[in-house]
Amino acid sequence: INAGASSGNGYEFYLNDAPVQLVTNISSFTYLALNDQDRLQVRVFENADGTGCFSDYTRTIRVNSMTGNNSIDSTPQTICYEGDPLLISSVSSPSHDLTGGSIRYQWQKRVQGSLLWNDIPGANIESYNPPSGQLTSTTEFRRLATPEFNGLLCVGTTSPSYVSNIALVNVVPSFTSSLTSNPNPAEICAGDIVIFQASAVGSATYEFFVDGASQGSPSTTRSIQLNPTNGQQVSVEVSTGSCTIL
């Protein structure tokens, strides 16, 4: 507290009605480790030795703080490239310690392996649902919680209150496949065999179709021998993880 703007010459400082600095001509005093509802007081005397008339000035401290854990659902998700993640739910949220105070949330994300977290614009709610079609690589999410009182925001960096745990959304990399025939083009005599082969995709399974009818359960075998008839259409469904292309 700085009382230098007053017209006195002597100053005595109190905390909760107990003196913490006796009369001196120094007009300021630094209070440390204050608690909510602490009462600060400075008595300003006419003279530096504490004589003469005096006036008292008081302030009651309100501490903008919160209590409780800031926790989100950390169950890993796996989606396809540019897929649709599920809602990341709030598990527990801190509460403000003062009547009239509130908790402000800010969700952040980063590509797995990156050090820098980035605020997600507009993501200021307890639970967050990442939009569909945006994630192209495995991404981590977290939630910041900040106490607010009378427009004052007190930003912290500690867990479990200010910074939540991390939720992971695994993204299956984009992949493509093609289908070739031997002979190519598939122009054959009646009764001839044609070998159809899909291009290789890591850890994939392959299911072949003729005119939309499956030719067997998906397997790691990426070729099939057929005796097609004129005009039949052969296709292959390639799957890796939970992601499939046709």
PDB file of C-alpha atoms in Angstrom:
ATOM      1  CA  ILE A   1       0.000   0.000   0.000  1.00  0.00           C
ATOM      2  CA  ASN A   2       1.281   3.452  -0.906  1.00  0.00           C
ATOM      3  CA  ALA A   3      -0.137   6.411   1.046  1.00  0.00           C
ATOM      4  CA  GLY A   4       2.281   8.939  -0.408  1.00  0.00           C
ATOM      5  CA  ALA A   5      -0.536  10.966  -1.969  1.00  0.00           C
ATOM      6  CA  SER A   6      -1.920  11.841   1.474  1.00  0.00           C
ATOM      7  CA  SER A   7      -1.102  15.118   3.231  1.00  0.00           C
ATOM      8  CA  GLY A   8       0.416  13.545   6.352  1.00  0.00           C
ATOM      9  CA  ASN A   9       4.018  12.950   7.398  1.00  0.00           C
ATOM     10  CA  GLY A  10       3.820   9.840   9.587  1.00  0.00           C
ATOM     11  CA  TYR A  11       2.481   6.416   8.630  1.00  0.00           C
ATOM     12  CA  GLU A  12       1.527   3.302  10.585  1.00  0.00           C
ATOM     13  CA  PHE A  13       0.356   0.114   8.854  1.00  0.00           C
ATOM     14  CA  TYR A  14      -1.968  -2.605  10.203  1.00  0.00           C
ATOM     15  CA  LEU A  15      -3.138  -6.070   9.180  1.00  0.00           C
ATOM     16  CA  ASN A  16      -6.422  -7.202  10.705  1.00  0.00           C
ATOM     17  CA  ASP A  17      -6.112  -4.426  13.313  1.00  0.00           C
ATOM     18  CA  ALA A  18      -2.639  -5.548  14.395  1.00  0.00           C
ATOM     19  CA  PRO A  19       0.286  -3.184  13.653  1.00  0.00           C
ATOM     20  CA  VAL A  20       2.825  -4.565  11.149  1.00  0.00           C
ATOM     21  CA  GLN A  21       4.928  -1.391  10.836  1.00  0.00           C
ATOM     22  CA  LEU A  22       5.132   1.249  13.559  1.00  0.00           C
ATOM     23  CA  VAL A  23       5.062   4.971  12.867  1.00  0.00           C
ATOM     24  CA  THR A  24       7.659   6.051  10.319  1.00  0.00           C
ATOM     25  CA  ASN A  25       8.028   8.661   7.623  1.00  0.00           C
ATOM     26  CA  ILE A  26       7.957   5.892   4.959  1.00  0.00           C
ATOM     27  CA  SER A  27       4.624   6.112   3.164  1.00  0.00           C
ATOM     28  CA  SER A  28       4.447   2.598   1.668  1.00  0.00           C
ATOM     29  CA  PHE A  29       4.412  -0.969   2.937  1.00  0.00           C
ATOM     30  CA  THR A  30       4.315  -4.326   1.168  1.00  0.00           C
ATOM     31  CA  TYR A  31       2.001  -7.003   2.585  1.00  0.00           C
ATOM     32  CA  LEU A  32       2.892 -10.616   1.828  1.00  0.00           C
ATOM     33  CA  ALA A  33       0.785 -13.820   1.703  1.00  0.00           C
ATOM     34  CA  LEU A  34      -2.603 -12.202   2.156  1.00  0.00           C
ATOM     35  CA  ASN A  35      -5.779 -14.220   2.629  1.00  0.00           C
ATOM     36  CA  ASP A  36      -9.336 -13.539   1.613  1.00  0.00           C
ATOM     37  CA  GLN A  37     -11.105 -11.004   3.887  1.00  0.00           C
ATOM     38  CA  ASP A  38      -7.809  -9.689   5.333  1.00  0.00           C
ATOM     39  CA  ARG A  39      -8.249  -6.073   6.447  1.00  0.00           C
ATOM     40  CA  LEU A  40      -5.475  -3.642   5.527  1.00  0.00           C
ATOM     41  CA  GLN A  41      -5.197  -0.306   7.261  1.00  0.00           C
ATOM     42  CA  VAL A  42      -2.869   2.693   7.157  1.00  0.00           C
ATOM     43  CA  ARG A  43      -3.033   5.456   9.766  1.00  0.00           C
ATOM     44  CA  VAL A  44      -1.687   8.754   8.469  1.00  0.00           C
ATOM     45  CA  PHE A  45      -0.443  11.181  11.125  1.00  0.00           C
ATOM     46  CA  GLU A  46       0.059  14.889  10.907  1.00  0.00           C
ATOM     47  CA  ASN A  47       3.648  14.517  12.158  1.00  0.00           C
ATOM     48  CA  ALA A  48       6.354  11.940  11.377  1.00  0.00           C
ATOM     49  CA  ASP A  49       6.630  10.945  15.060  1.00  0.00           C
ATOM     50  CA  GLY A  50       2.965   9.954  15.249  1.00  0.00           C
ATOM     51  CA  THR A  51       1.712  13.091  16.957  1.00  0.00           C
ATOM     52  CA  GLY A  52      -1.024  15.424  15.873  1.00  0.00           C
ATOM     53  CA  CYS A  53      -4.210  14.601  14.045  1.00  0.00           C
ATOM     54  CA  PHE A  54      -4.554  11.368  12.059  1.00  0.00           C
ATOM     55  CA  SER A  55      -6.824   9.646   9.523  1.00  0.00           C
ATOM     56  CA  ASP A  56      -7.382   5.957   8.871  1.00  0.00           C
ATOM     57  CA  TYR A  57      -7.752   4.326   5.437  1.00  0.00           C
ATOM     58  CA  THR A  58      -8.824   0.662   5.151  1.00  0.00           C
ATOM     59  CA  ARG A  59      -9.269  -1.946   2.447  1.00  0.00           C
ATOM     60  CA  THR A  60     -10.622  -5.487   2.625  1.00  0.00           C
ATOM     61  CA  ILE A  61      -8.798  -8.001   0.459  1.00  0.00           C
ATOM     62  CA  ARG A  62     -10.705 -10.423  -1.760  1.00  0.00           C
ATOM     63  CA  VAL A  63      -8.567 -13.269  -3.142  1.00  0.00           C
ATOM     64  CA  ASN A  64      -9.557 -14.412  -6.623  1.00  0.00           C
ATOM     65  CA  SER A  65      -9.022 -18.165  -6.313  1.00  0.00           C
ATOM     66  CA  MET A  66     -10.575 -21.528  -7.072  1.00  0.00           C
ATOM     67  CA  THR A  67     -10.608 -25.001  -5.548  1.00  0.00           C
ATOM     68  CA  GLY A  68     -10.816 -28.459  -7.091  1.00  0.00           C
ATOM     69  CA  ASN A  69      -9.380 -30.514  -9.924  1.00  0.00           C
ATOM     70  CA  ASN A  70      -9.514 -29.558 -13.594  1.00  0.00           C
ATOM     71  CA  SER A  71      -9.888 -32.962 -15.222  1.00  0.00           C
ATOM     72  CA  ILE A  72     -11.089 -34.153 -18.640  1.00  0.00           C
ATOM     73  CA  ASP A  73     -11.802 -37.598 -20.089  1.00  0.00           C
ATOM     74  CA  SER A  74      -8.426 -38.956 -21.204  1.00  0.00           C
ATOM     75  CA  THR A  75      -9.746 -42.065 -22.972  1.00  0.00           C
ATOM     76  CA  PRO A  76      -7.813 -42.200 -26.287  1.00  0.00           C
ATOM     77  CA  GLN A  77      -9.806 -41.945 -29.509  1.00  0.00           C
ATOM     78  CA  THR A  78      -8.880 -43.155 -32.985  1.00  0.00           C
ATOM     79  CA  ILE A  79     -10.370 -41.551 -36.073  1.00  0.00           C
ATOM     80  CA  CYS A  80      -9.738 -41.632 -39.803  1.00  0.00           C
ATOM     81  CA  TYR A  81      -7.934 -38.849 -41.628  1.00  0.00           C
ATOM     82  CA  GLU A  82     -10.184 -35.748 -41.425  1.00  0.00           C
ATOM     83  CA  GLY A  83     -12.650 -37.830 -39.416  1.00  0.00           C
ATOM     84  CA  ASP A  84     -15.111 -36.832 -36.693  1.00  0.00           C
ATOM     85  CA  PRO A  85     -13.819 -37.013 -33.086  1.00  0.00           C
ATOM     86  CA  LEU A  86     -16.138 -37.698 -30.173  1.00  0.00           C
ATOM     87  CA  LEU A  87     -16.918 -35.178 -27.448  1.00  0.00           C
ATOM     88  CA  ILE A  88     -14.103 -34.719 -24.917  1.00  0.00           C
ATOM     89  CA  SER A  89     -16.068 -34.563 -21.680  1.00  0.00           C
ATOM     90  CA  SER A  90     -15.331 -32.741 -18.468  1.00  0.00           C
ATOM     91  CA  VAL A  91     -14.679 -35.164 -15.596  1.00  0.00           C
ATOM     92  CA  SER A  92     -14.291 -32.606 -12.806  1.00  0.00           C
ATOM     93  CA  SER A  93     -14.179 -28.816 -12.761  1.00  0.00           C
ATOM     94  CA  PRO A  94     -12.803 -26.411 -10.143  1.00  0.00           C
ATOM     95  CA  SER A  95     -15.194 -24.069  -8.349  1.00  0.00           C
ATOM     96  CA  HIS A  96     -14.601 -20.421  -7.519  1.00  0.00           C
ATOM     97  CA  ASP A  97     -13.960 -19.643  -3.863  1.00  0.00           C
ATOM     98  CA  LEU A  98     -15.885 -16.355  -3.876  1.00  0.00           C
ATOM     99  CA  THR A  99     -19.581 -15.670  -4.317  1.00  0.00           C
ATOM    100  CA  GLY A 100     -19.940 -13.912  -7.646  1.00  0.00           C
ATOM    101  CA  GLY A 101     -16.739 -15.402  -9.048  1.00  0.00           C
ATOM    102  CA  SER A 102     -16.636 -17.636 -12.121  1.00  0.00           C
ATOM    103  CA  ILE A 103     -14.345 -20.068 -13.908  1.00  0.00           C
ATOM    104  CA  ARG A 104     -13.234 -19.259 -17.436  1.00  0.00           C
ATOM    105  CA  TYR A 105     -12.189 -22.150 -19.689  1.00  0.00           C
ATOM    106  CA  GLN A 106      -9.874 -22.217 -22.693  1.00  0.00           C
ATOM    107  CA  TRP A 107      -9.246 -25.387 -24.690  1.00  0.00           C
ATOM    108  CA  GLN A 108      -5.901 -25.867 -26.399  1.00  0.00           C
ATOM    109  CA  LYS A 109      -4.474 -28.369 -28.861  1.00  0.00           C
ATOM    110  CA  ARG A 110      -1.132 -29.400 -30.304  1.00  0.00           C
ATOM    111  CA  VAL A 111       0.126 -31.969 -32.764  1.00  0.00           C
ATOM    112  CA  GLN A 112       1.571 -34.888 -30.829  1.00  0.00           C
ATOM    113  CA  GLY A 113       5.315 -34.354 -30.400  1.00  0.00           C
ATOM    114  CA  SER A 114       5.067 -30.572 -30.540  1.00  0.00           C
ATOM    115  CA  LEU A 115       5.981 -28.409 -27.528  1.00  0.00           C
ATOM    116  CA  LEU A 116       3.713 -25.472 -28.357  1.00  0.00           C
ATOM    117  CA  TRP A 117       0.060 -25.424 -27.283  1.00  0.00           C
ATOM    118  CA  ASN A 118      -2.373 -23.310 -29.298  1.00  0.00           C
ATOM    119  CA  ASP A 119      -5.646 -21.784 -28.085  1.00  0.00           C
ATOM    120  CA  ILE A 120      -8.705 -23.058 -29.954  1.00  0.00           C
ATOM    121  CA  PRO A 121     -10.815 -20.004 -30.908  1.00  0.00           C
ATOM    122  CA  GLY A 122     -14.248 -20.071 -29.318  1.00  0.00           C
ATOM    123  CA  ALA A 123     -13.538 -23.207 -27.254  1.00  0.00           C
ATOM    124  CA  ASN A 124     -14.485 -21.741 -23.857  1.00  0.00           C
ATOM    125  CA  ILE A 125     -16.850 -24.403 -22.499  1.00  0.00           C
ATOM    126  CA  GLU A 126     -16.467 -27.256 -20.013  1.00  0.00           C
ATOM    127  CA  SER A 127     -16.633 -30.055 -22.604  1.00  0.00           C
ATOM    128  CA  TYR A 128     -15.303 -29.773 -26.150  1.00  0.00           C
ATOM    129  CA  ASN A 129     -16.235 -31.556 -29.367  1.00  0.00           C
ATOM    130  CA  PRO A 130     -13.491 -31.122 -32.007  1.00  0.00           C
ATOM    131  CA  PRO A 131     -15.097 -30.332 -35.385  1.00  0.00           C
ATOM    132  CA  SER A 132     -15.301 -32.997 -38.061  1.00  0.00           C
ATOM    133  CA  GLY A 133     -12.940 -32.853 -41.035  1.00  0.00           C
ATOM    134  CA  GLN A 134     -10.122 -30.868 -39.400  1.00  0.00           C
ATOM    135  CA  LEU A 135      -7.655 -33.333 -37.884  1.00  0.00           C
ATOM    136  CA  THR A 136      -5.026 -34.697 -40.247  1.00  0.00           C
ATOM    137  CA  SER A 137      -2.506 -35.924 -37.655  1.00  0.00           C
ATOM    138  CA  THR A 138      -2.599 -37.290 -34.111  1.00  0.00           C
ATOM    139  CA  THR A 139      -3.510 -34.401 -31.807  1.00  0.00           C
ATOM    140  CA  GLU A 140      -3.503 -33.714 -28.063  1.00  0.00           C
ATOM    141  CA  PHE A 141      -6.104 -31.585 -26.275  1.00  0.00           C
ATOM    142  CA  ARG A 142      -6.180 -29.983 -22.827  1.00  0.00           C
ATOM    143  CA  ARG A 143      -8.284 -27.446 -20.918  1.00  0.00           C
ATOM    144  CA  LEU A 144      -7.141 -24.390 -18.996  1.00  0.00           C
ATOM    145  CA  ALA A 145      -9.226 -23.122 -16.072  1.00  0.00           C
ATOM    146  CA  THR A 146      -8.873 -19.544 -14.816  1.00  0.00           C
ATOM    147  CA  PRO A 147     -10.679 -17.887 -11.877  1.00  0.00           C
ATOM    148  CA  GLU A 148     -12.371 -14.567 -12.667  1.00  0.00           C
ATOM    149  CA  PHE A 149     -13.726 -12.028 -10.174  1.00  0.00           C
ATOM    150  CA  ASN A 150     -14.856  -8.491 -10.949  1.00  0.00           C
ATOM    151  CA  GLY A 151     -13.013  -8.604 -14.275  1.00  0.00           C
ATOM    152  CA  LEU A 152      -9.746  -9.852 -12.728  1.00  0.00           C
ATOM    153  CA  LEU A 153      -8.304 -13.021 -14.283  1.00  0.00           C
ATOM    154  CA  CYS A 154      -5.631 -14.897 -12.327  1.00  0.00           C
ATOM    155  CA  VAL A 155      -3.737 -17.139 -14.716  1.00  0.00           C
ATOM    156  CA  GLY A 156      -1.811 -20.084 -13.295  1.00  0.00           C
ATOM    157  CA  THR A 157       0.330 -22.878 -14.696  1.00  0.00           C
ATOM    158  CA  THR A 158      -0.120 -25.659 -12.144  1.00  0.00           C
ATOM    159  CA  SER A 159      -2.015 -28.924 -12.289  1.00  0.00           C
ATOM    160  CA  PRO A 160      -4.501 -30.229 -11.369  1.00  0.00           C
ATOM    161  CA  SER A 161      -6.321 -26.907 -10.953  1.00  0.00           C
ATOM    162  CA  TYR A 162      -5.271 -24.566 -13.756  1.00  0.00           C
ATOM    163  CA  VAL A 163      -4.073 -27.074 -16.395  1.00  0.00           C
ATOM    164  CA  SER A 164      -5.957 -30.290 -17.065  1.00  0.00           C
ATOM    165  CA  ASN A 165      -4.670 -33.679 -18.069  1.00  0.00           C
ATOM    166  CA  ILE A 166      -4.343 -34.483 -21.789  1.00  0.00           C
ATOM    167  CA  ALA A 167      -6.827 -36.167 -24.135  1.00  0.00           C
ATOM    168  CA  LEU A 168      -5.376 -37.883 -27.211  1.00  0.00           C
ATOM    169  CA  VAL A 169      -7.050 -38.254 -30.600  1.00  0.00           C
ATOM    170  CA  ASN A 170      -5.128 -40.692 -32.805  1.00  0.00           C
ATOM    171  CA  VAL A 171      -5.520 -40.013 -36.526  1.00  0.00           C
ATOM    172  CA  VAL A 172      -4.995 -42.826 -39.038  1.00  0.00           C
ATOM    173  CA  PRO A 173      -2.823 -41.410 -41.841  1.00  0.00           C
ATOM    174  CA  SER A 174      -4.429 -40.830 -45.221  1.00  0.00           C
ATOM    175  CA  PHE A 175      -3.954 -43.717 -47.631  1.00  0.00           C
ATOM    176  CA  THR A 176      -4.889 -44.628 -51.181  1.00  0.00           C
ATOM    177  CA  SER A 177      -5.020 -47.842 -53.158  1.00  0.00           C
ATOM    178  CA  SER A 178      -5.523 -48.938 -56.753  1.00  0.00           C
ATOM    179  CA  LEU A 179      -6.576 -52.126 -58.512  1.00  0.00           C
ATOM    180  CA  THR A 180      -4.785 -53.638 -61.503  1.00  0.00           C
ATOM    181  CA  SER A 181      -5.417 -56.731 -63.599  1.00  0.00           C
ATOM    182  CA  ASN A 182      -3.278 -59.327 -65.317  1.00  0.00           C
ATOM    183  CA  PRO A 183      -3.747 -59.286 -68.232  1.00  0.00           C
ATOM    184  CA  ASN A 184      -4.156 -55.548 -68.488  1.00  0.00           C
ATOM    185  CA  PRO A 185      -6.513 -54.528 -69.954  1.00  0.00           C
ATOM    186  CA  ALA A 186      -8.748 -57.385 -68.815  1.00  0.00           C
ATOM    187  CA  GLU A 187      -9.682 -58.557 -72.323  1.00  0.00           C
ATOM    188  CA  ILE A 188      -9.897 -62.329 -72.275  1.00  0.00           C
ATOM    189  CA  CYS A 189     -11.441 -65.356 -73.950  1.00  0.00           C
ATOM    190  CA  ALA A 190     -14.333 -67.130 -72.335  1.00  0.00           C
ATOM    191  CA  GLY A 191     -13.104 -69.259 -69.422  1.00  0.00           C
ATOM    192  CA  ASP A 192      -9.761 -67.458 -69.006  1.00  0.00           C
ATOM    193  CA  ILE A 193      -8.504 -66.506 -65.541  1.00  0.00           C
ATOM    194  CA  VAL A 194      -7.771 -62.886 -64.596  1.00  0.00           C
ATOM    195  CA  ILE A 195      -5.654 -61.959 -61.593  1.00  0.00           C
ATOM    196  CA  PHE A 196      -6.739 -58.749 -59.858  1.00  0.00           C
ATOM    197  CA  GLN A 197      -4.284 -57.146 -57.432  1.00  0.00           C
ATOM    198  CA  ALA A 198      -4.630 -54.177 -55.080  1.00  0.00           C
ATOM    199  CA  SER A 199      -1.681 -51.920 -54.370  1.00  0.00           C
ATOM    200  CA  ALA A 200      -0.024 -52.483 -50.991  1.00  0.00           C
ATOM    201  CA  VAL A 201      -1.137 -50.470 -47.945  1.00  0.00           C
ATOM    202  CA  GLY A 202       0.605 -50.990 -44.607  1.00  0.00           C
ATOM    203  CA  SER A 203      -1.269 -53.195 -42.094  1.00  0.00           C
ATOM    204  CA  ALA A 204      -4.305 -53.323 -44.368  1.00  0.00           C
ATOM    205  CA  THR A 205      -6.900 -55.968 -45.144  1.00  0.00           C
ATOM    206  CA  TYR A 206      -8.555 -56.451 -48.532  1.00  0.00           C
ATOM    207  CA  GLU A 207     -12.054 -57.552 -49.476  1.00  0.00           C
ATOM    208  CA  PHE A 208     -12.866 -58.118 -53.159  1.00  0.00           C
ATOM    209  CA  PHE A 209     -16.262 -57.626 -54.780  1.00  0.00           C
ATOM    210  CA  VAL A 210     -17.750 -58.617 -58.135  1.00  0.00           C
ATOM    211  CA  ASP A 211     -20.720 -56.494 -59.084  1.00  0.00           C
ATOM    212  CA  GLY A 212     -21.032 -55.525 -55.408  1.00  0.00           C
ATOM    213  CA  ALA A 213     -21.021 -59.125 -54.108  1.00  0.00           C
ATOM    214  CA  SER A 214     -18.269 -59.992 -51.643  1.00  0.00           C
ATOM    215  CA  GLN A 215     -15.849 -62.710 -52.739  1.00  0.00           C
ATOM    216  CA  GLY A 216     -14.833 -63.596 -49.160  1.00  0.00           C
ATOM    217  CA  SER A 217     -14.032 -62.096 -45.785  1.00  0.00           C
ATOM    218  CA  PRO A 218     -11.365 -59.378 -45.530  1.00  0.00           C
ATOM    219  CA  SER A 219      -7.819 -60.735 -45.362  1.00  0.00           C
ATOM    220  CA  THR A 220      -4.239 -59.594 -45.803  1.00  0.00           C
ATOM    221  CA  THR A 221      -4.174 -61.178 -49.267  1.00  0.00           C
ATOM    222  CA  ARG A 222      -4.302 -58.386 -51.805  1.00  0.00           C
ATOM    223  CA  SER A 223      -4.920 -60.394 -54.986  1.00  0.00           C
ATOM    224  CA  ILE A 224      -7.665 -62.647 -56.285  1.00  0.00           C
ATOM    225  CA  GLN A 225      -8.075 -64.944 -59.298  1.00  0.00           C
ATOM    226  CA  LEU A 226     -11.414 -64.746 -61.075  1.00  0.00           C
ATOM    227  CA  ASN A 227     -13.082 -66.151 -64.154  1.00  0.00           C
ATOM    228  CA  PRO A 228     -15.217 -63.087 -64.921  1.00  0.00           C
ATOM    229  CA  THR A 229     -17.928 -62.814 -67.487  1.00  0.00           C
ATOM    230  CA  ASN A 230     -18.293 -59.959 -69.917  1.00  0.00           C
ATOM    231  CA  GLY A 231     -19.037 -56.608 -68.306  1.00  0.00           C
ATOM    232  CA  GLN A 232     -18.611 -57.623 -64.682  1.00  0.00           C
ATOM    233  CA  GLN A 233     -17.162 -54.955 -62.353  1.00  0.00           C
ATOM    234  CA  VAL A 234     -14.442 -55.912 -59.881  1.00  0.00           C
ATOM    235  CA  SER A 235     -13.607 -53.695 -56.901  1.00  0.00           C
ATOM    236  CA  VAL A 236     -11.661 -53.932 -53.651  1.00  0.00           C
ATOM    237  CA  GLU A 237     -12.291 -52.475 -50.205  1.00  0.00           C
ATOM    238  CA  VAL A 238      -9.058 -51.654 -48.362  1.00  0.00           C
ATOM    239  CA  SER A 239      -9.170 -51.212 -44.578  1.00  0.00           C
ATOM    240  CA  THR A 240      -6.559 -50.198 -42.023  1.00  0.00           C
ATOM    241  CA  GLY A 241      -7.584 -49.775 -38.437  1.00  0.00           C
ATOM    242  CA  SER A 242     -11.176 -48.544 -38.511  1.00  0.00           C
ATOM    243  CA  CYS A 243     -10.715 -46.708 -41.823  1.00  0.00           C
ATOM    244  CA  THR A 244     -11.838 -48.042 -45.189  1.00  0.00           C
ATOM    245  CA  ILE A 245     -11.598 -46.935 -48.805  1.00  0.00           C
ATOM    246  CA  LEU A 246     -13.211 -48.522 -51.844  1.00  0.00           C
TER     247      LEU A 246
END
